[in-house]
């Protein structure tokens, strides 16, 4: 069955190729309303007046978002129209909430002579850099399959980046985790960049080796177990993950890397046995870490009883819970809560600040937006025509899903807390820039996937696997 | 590869569902218990910064919130300082007490009865305001009680409670030493901590509301209960001859009870009226022994012993009349042994006699009002117990008038008005603690408007100078006059 596109070209297998750029623009205007409206609401909530720089701020936000839109229109006209508006709304909301926390810091520092920690301006600069890289990625990378050539290069780069914080002089330990690198005045978390490279490397490796991984093996207890020699890469990833956990004391990144690798392996080989083996390995590692690493142990103890050691231990999770419960269904209103009571509210705990001031409603809205990003990423993977693109899109979507689950779950005491940023909301340059690049990659893949096939040759798409049936013909 | 991607999307969907479910649980179902946690600074701060309703006495605020320019938008003020401290209690960042604590939901505006007003605030985008609490106190009586105790000098520890016999309204309730609640309500939290530390460390316990939280042997004022039991049980009436004498040998014991009022009690028998007027210990020990523990205990409980009856202030302790053996029961006849009463309890004894034997439930809160001054409910006068028959009450009143006009309580006499009263000086039984002076009375005897109990726990005087009539009588008189001459 053939569909029709607005351009008059016939679609493939009923797929209607529509650009939907107008819809994207409309959604972007709504997203802009979230960002600028949130900024204005923060001013009204805290100071009782719309901030004086609202025109300059709103204007700059609009410029960034329109630039993104124009870049997508030119460089990736068939890209998914929902992703960019959702991301723009999240980034705008994050900026507003960070600004709100800045105002609280300024308020608290007033009269004490101490300089307040302010983040919103830096975050706006990081957003500008992120948007520039987003546009750059879309413009420079016209076909994502090019990345497949850099499979091993990016793999190596990812490992180097992950190891960087371990080097003396440049590596820094912050709050118990050694995941920072300081170069001059700059401080970055190389792990945020590494995860993008890791997706590319793993996808490139798997798309080549998937058959060997998928087909060899034996069945045991209803589960197809992989061959012993194919366990090499998974063991290597496990060791990397555990290395991050042990040497950098970063449970979040460790979980993210390993989880990412496992799901991509599962998608590439279509064998749940990998999940089983990998899951066992991870549980073994995590249990070991619980007994060996005091850092991990403390997190688990706090998770089980966030109010247990109120005077002596960390009050962070408890304060986060108090904030969210106080927000209730509708929230205190921007500027009317006390989100500063939770330390690191502007980074790891920004969801708790949103829960306090925007209530369950705000939390649900944000979670649904993340759900949309994941869903749109996986959809791009589904319709993508090449295996590499499928794997990359899946990996990037899974990074989002895992990261949101781990950080929001930690903040709401569903699982032990792990230090990860909340994508697009949290303050943090490396994370914001990396996430903008991730979105650019997903848009690139979705553009390729949704674009009409140029030569109309009905070439077999990679995911349709036909079985040749050789009939025995009797003469 | 599409099949695992679809499975994966289902899994991701599940992850998000779990997050949504957990957030809902946290912010809706668990919110209440988290909000109530004592560790939760947000809720404390929010209520601390809110405009609370006023606590009023006769229409004048004794606690109110005024606008403040610092980080907490409202400042709690107590214009009368220490005078009403034990009734209002304090409203500090760290804790609340008194009416501030007991009526917190109305004062803070959280009470369900204020739902309509809250809704209006929400629509009008104003901060929720609290309702106000009007107390039953009579400012003149309160002042007279406070000044009277204060006049006994520095280091005084004591308490005065005045009730309106017909209703149970508390007209005065003073405990000394007192404190200035403004110090505890300050926005300078380090100063509050320091002030609280100092108050807690003070051996005189200024934060203690002695009116309802301190029980001491009531001494001779308890003879009213013994006399009530004797008459109610048909043992004697006011003119019957009762056994007396200079000494009384306790049953099953070798100890001998003496009188503290000289030779007036020395005849072998005297009338019950005379025994009360001259507070003869020997007579009342004999009567209590004759009645037995069960009957004595029942009468004590009729007046409110072994029970708490004040609902408005938290922390009221029980006055005690336990089961005792024979010698102890005899001692209890004049308020010794294991008998212990709060000043409120002794005021209730006087009020019950004054109100023809019917004891009204004492209350401090008169009326609750919404921020718009709509009434949320007035406290109704409620019969607590019928303590004694009206005939017994009449005889007791007559006897108590005799105590004031002819006996030990003449310090409470008010010219032109018949006053009923009873003195008490309770021995502590310890050389290091001085005797307690008690006084309980009501007036006018024919149409009682006020019943008072005065308790002096420590007056920095030697035992020879301590007597209920001498120290406590004039204070009771001043309080009664303040109510009657309004």
PDB file of N, CA and C in Angstrom, chain A residues 275-313:
ATOM      1  N   UNK A 275      20.391  -9.836  28.754  1.00  0.00           N
ATOM      2  CA  UNK A 275      19.888  -9.040  29.889  1.00  0.00           C
ATOM      3  C   UNK A 275      20.039  -9.826  31.180  1.00  0.00           C
ATOM      4  N   UNK A 276      19.748 -11.127  31.052  1.00  0.00           N
ATOM      5  CA  UNK A 276      19.802 -11.992  32.229  1.00  0.00           C
ATOM      6  C   UNK A 276      21.229 -12.051  32.787  1.00  0.00           C
ATOM      7  N   UNK A 277      22.174 -12.352  31.878  1.00  0.00           N
ATOM      8  CA  UNK A 277      23.569 -12.461  32.299  1.00  0.00           C
ATOM      9  C   UNK A 277      24.065 -11.118  32.830  1.00  0.00           C
ATOM     10  N   UNK A 278      23.790 -10.063  32.042  1.00  0.00           N
ATOM     11  CA  UNK A 278      24.250  -8.735  32.436  1.00  0.00           C
ATOM     12  C   UNK A 278      23.638  -8.278  33.742  1.00  0.00           C
ATOM     13  N   UNK A 279      22.344  -8.553  33.886  1.00  0.00           N
ATOM     14  CA  UNK A 279      21.657  -8.160  35.119  1.00  0.00           C
ATOM     15  C   UNK A 279      22.299  -8.824  36.329  1.00  0.00           C
ATOM     16  N   UNK A 280      22.605 -10.115  36.184  1.00  0.00           N
ATOM     17  CA  UNK A 280      23.256 -10.829  37.278  1.00  0.00           C
ATOM     18  C   UNK A 280      24.593 -10.187  37.624  1.00  0.00           C
ATOM     19  N   UNK A 281      25.366  -9.882  36.547  1.00  0.00           N
ATOM     20  CA  UNK A 281      26.673  -9.269  36.766  1.00  0.00           C
ATOM     21  C   UNK A 281      26.535  -7.938  37.503  1.00  0.00           C
ATOM     22  N   UNK A 282      25.529  -7.146  37.081  1.00  0.00           N
ATOM     23  CA  UNK A 282      25.385  -5.844  37.710  1.00  0.00           C
ATOM     24  C   UNK A 282      24.974  -5.974  39.171  1.00  0.00           C
ATOM     25  N   UNK A 283      24.028  -6.872  39.405  1.00  0.00           N
ATOM     26  CA  UNK A 283      23.582  -7.067  40.790  1.00  0.00           C
ATOM     27  C   UNK A 283      24.752  -7.505  41.656  1.00  0.00           C
ATOM     28  N   UNK A 284      25.568  -8.439  41.106  1.00  0.00           N
ATOM     29  CA  UNK A 284      26.733  -8.906  41.860  1.00  0.00           C
ATOM     30  C   UNK A 284      27.657  -7.739  42.179  1.00  0.00           C
ATOM     31  N   UNK A 285      27.892  -6.901  41.156  1.00  0.00           N
ATOM     32  CA  UNK A 285      28.766  -5.750  41.366  1.00  0.00           C
ATOM     33  C   UNK A 285      28.193  -4.784  42.387  1.00  0.00           C
ATOM     34  N   UNK A 286      26.880  -4.537  42.279  1.00  0.00           N
ATOM     35  CA  UNK A 286      26.252  -3.558  43.166  1.00  0.00           C
ATOM     36  C   UNK A 286      26.261  -4.056  44.606  1.00  0.00           C
ATOM     37  N   UNK A 287      25.972  -5.358  44.779  1.00  0.00           N
ATOM     38  CA  UNK A 287      25.975  -5.920  46.128  1.00  0.00           C
ATOM     39  C   UNK A 287      27.380  -5.853  46.720  1.00  0.00           C
ATOM     40  N   UNK A 288      28.376  -6.190  45.853  1.00  0.00           N
ATOM     41  CA  UNK A 288      29.760  -6.095  46.302  1.00  0.00           C
ATOM     42  C   UNK A 288      30.093  -4.676  46.726  1.00  0.00           C
ATOM     43  N   UNK A 289      29.646  -3.707  45.915  1.00  0.00           N
ATOM     44  CA  UNK A 289      29.924  -2.303  46.221  1.00  0.00           C
ATOM     45  C   UNK A 289      29.276  -1.898  47.539  1.00  0.00           C
ATOM     46  N   UNK A 290      28.091  -2.445  47.790  1.00  0.00           N
ATOM     47  CA  UNK A 290      27.379  -2.110  49.021  1.00  0.00           C
ATOM     48  C   UNK A 290      28.210  -2.493  50.243  1.00  0.00           C
ATOM     49  N   UNK A 291      28.885  -3.657  50.126  1.00  0.00           N
ATOM     50  CA  UNK A 291      29.647  -4.106  51.280  1.00  0.00           C
ATOM     51  C   UNK A 291      31.029  -3.468  51.355  1.00  0.00           C
ATOM     52  N   UNK A 292      31.596  -3.133  50.175  1.00  0.00           N
ATOM     53  CA  UNK A 292      32.962  -2.638  50.167  1.00  0.00           C
ATOM     54  C   UNK A 292      33.021  -1.115  50.260  1.00  0.00           C
ATOM     55  N   UNK A 293      32.141  -0.459  49.502  1.00  0.00           N
ATOM     56  CA  UNK A 293      32.208   0.996  49.395  1.00  0.00           C
ATOM     57  C   UNK A 293      31.330   1.656  50.446  1.00  0.00           C
ATOM     58  N   UNK A 294      31.939   2.422  51.354  1.00  0.00           N
ATOM     59  CA  UNK A 294      31.139   3.087  52.390  1.00  0.00           C
ATOM     60  C   UNK A 294      30.195   4.115  51.755  1.00  0.00           C
ATOM     61  N   UNK A 295      30.657   4.710  50.644  1.00  0.00           N
ATOM     62  CA  UNK A 295      29.866   5.700  49.927  1.00  0.00           C
ATOM     63  C   UNK A 295      28.519   5.109  49.479  1.00  0.00           C
ATOM     64  N   UNK A 296      28.622   3.924  48.845  1.00  0.00           N
ATOM     65  CA  UNK A 296      27.415   3.248  48.359  1.00  0.00           C
ATOM     66  C   UNK A 296      26.571   2.796  49.545  1.00  0.00           C
ATOM     67  N   UNK A 297      27.247   2.277  50.545  1.00  0.00           N
ATOM     68  CA  UNK A 297      26.552   1.795  51.742  1.00  0.00           C
ATOM     69  C   UNK A 297      25.713   2.920  52.370  1.00  0.00           C
ATOM     70  N   UNK A 298      26.350   4.099  52.488  1.00  0.00           N
ATOM     71  CA  UNK A 298      25.648   5.234  53.099  1.00  0.00           C
ATOM     72  C   UNK A 298      24.407   5.611  52.293  1.00  0.00           C
ATOM     73  N   UNK A 299      24.546   5.541  50.968  1.00  0.00           N
ATOM     74  CA  UNK A 299      23.391   5.888  50.114  1.00  0.00           C
ATOM     75  C   UNK A 299      22.226   4.928  50.345  1.00  0.00           C
ATOM     76  N   UNK A 300      22.559   3.654  50.493  1.00  0.00           N
ATOM     77  CA  UNK A 300      21.503   2.664  50.703  1.00  0.00           C
ATOM     78  C   UNK A 300      20.835   2.884  52.058  1.00  0.00           C
ATOM     79  N   UNK A 301      21.649   3.191  53.056  1.00  0.00           N
ATOM     80  CA  UNK A 301      21.090   3.425  54.394  1.00  0.00           C
ATOM     81  C   UNK A 301      20.142   4.623  54.363  1.00  0.00           C
ATOM     82  N   UNK A 302      20.571   5.697  53.697  1.00  0.00           N
ATOM     83  CA  UNK A 302      19.720   6.887  53.598  1.00  0.00           C
ATOM     84  C   UNK A 302      18.448   6.584  52.816  1.00  0.00           C
ATOM     85  N   UNK A 303      18.592   5.731  51.809  1.00  0.00           N
ATOM     86  CA  UNK A 303      17.422   5.377  50.994  1.00  0.00           C
ATOM     87  C   UNK A 303      16.378   4.659  51.853  1.00  0.00           C
ATOM     88  N   UNK A 304      16.837   3.725  52.676  1.00  0.00           N
ATOM     89  CA  UNK A 304      15.906   2.941  53.483  1.00  0.00           C
ATOM     90  C   UNK A 304      15.249   3.795  54.555  1.00  0.00           C
ATOM     91  N   UNK A 305      15.993   4.732  55.128  1.00  0.00           N
ATOM     92  CA  UNK A 305      15.405   5.588  56.164  1.00  0.00           C
ATOM     93  C   UNK A 305      15.963   7.003  56.017  1.00  0.00           C
ATOM     94  N   UNK A 306      15.312   7.823  55.175  1.00  0.00           N
ATOM     95  CA  UNK A 306      15.868   9.158  54.888  1.00  0.00           C
ATOM     96  C   UNK A 306      15.912  10.059  56.126  1.00  0.00           C
ATOM     97  N   UNK A 307      15.142   9.730  57.159  1.00  0.00           N
ATOM     98  CA  UNK A 307      15.131  10.598  58.339  1.00  0.00           C
ATOM     99  C   UNK A 307      15.880   9.957  59.511  1.00  0.00           C
ATOM    100  N   UNK A 308      16.519   8.826  59.224  1.00  0.00           N
ATOM    101  CA  UNK A 308      17.133   8.044  60.297  1.00  0.00           C
ATOM    102  C   UNK A 308      18.210   8.786  61.064  1.00  0.00           C
ATOM    103  N   UNK A 309      19.159   9.361  60.333  1.00  0.00           N
ATOM    104  CA  UNK A 309      20.267  10.031  61.012  1.00  0.00           C
ATOM    105  C   UNK A 309      20.188  11.517  60.713  1.00  0.00           C
ATOM    106  N   UNK A 310      19.099  12.130  61.141  1.00  0.00           N
ATOM    107  CA  UNK A 310      18.837  13.517  60.750  1.00  0.00           C
ATOM    108  C   UNK A 310      19.937  14.458  61.226  1.00  0.00           C
ATOM    109  N   UNK A 311      20.351  14.304  62.455  1.00  0.00           N
ATOM    110  CA  UNK A 311      21.319  15.254  63.003  1.00  0.00           C
ATOM    111  C   UNK A 311      22.737  14.945  62.544  1.00  0.00           C
ATOM    112  N   UNK A 312      23.029  13.661  62.348  1.00  0.00           N
ATOM    113  CA  UNK A 312      24.411  13.296  62.048  1.00  0.00           C
ATOM    114  C   UNK A 312      24.638  13.036  60.568  1.00  0.00           C
ATOM    115  N   UNK A 313      23.615  12.529  59.869  1.00  0.00           N
ATOM    116  CA  UNK A 313      23.807  12.156  58.476  1.00  0.00           C
ATOM    117  C   UNK A 313      23.321  13.223  57.525  1.00  0.00           C
TER     118      UNK A 313
END
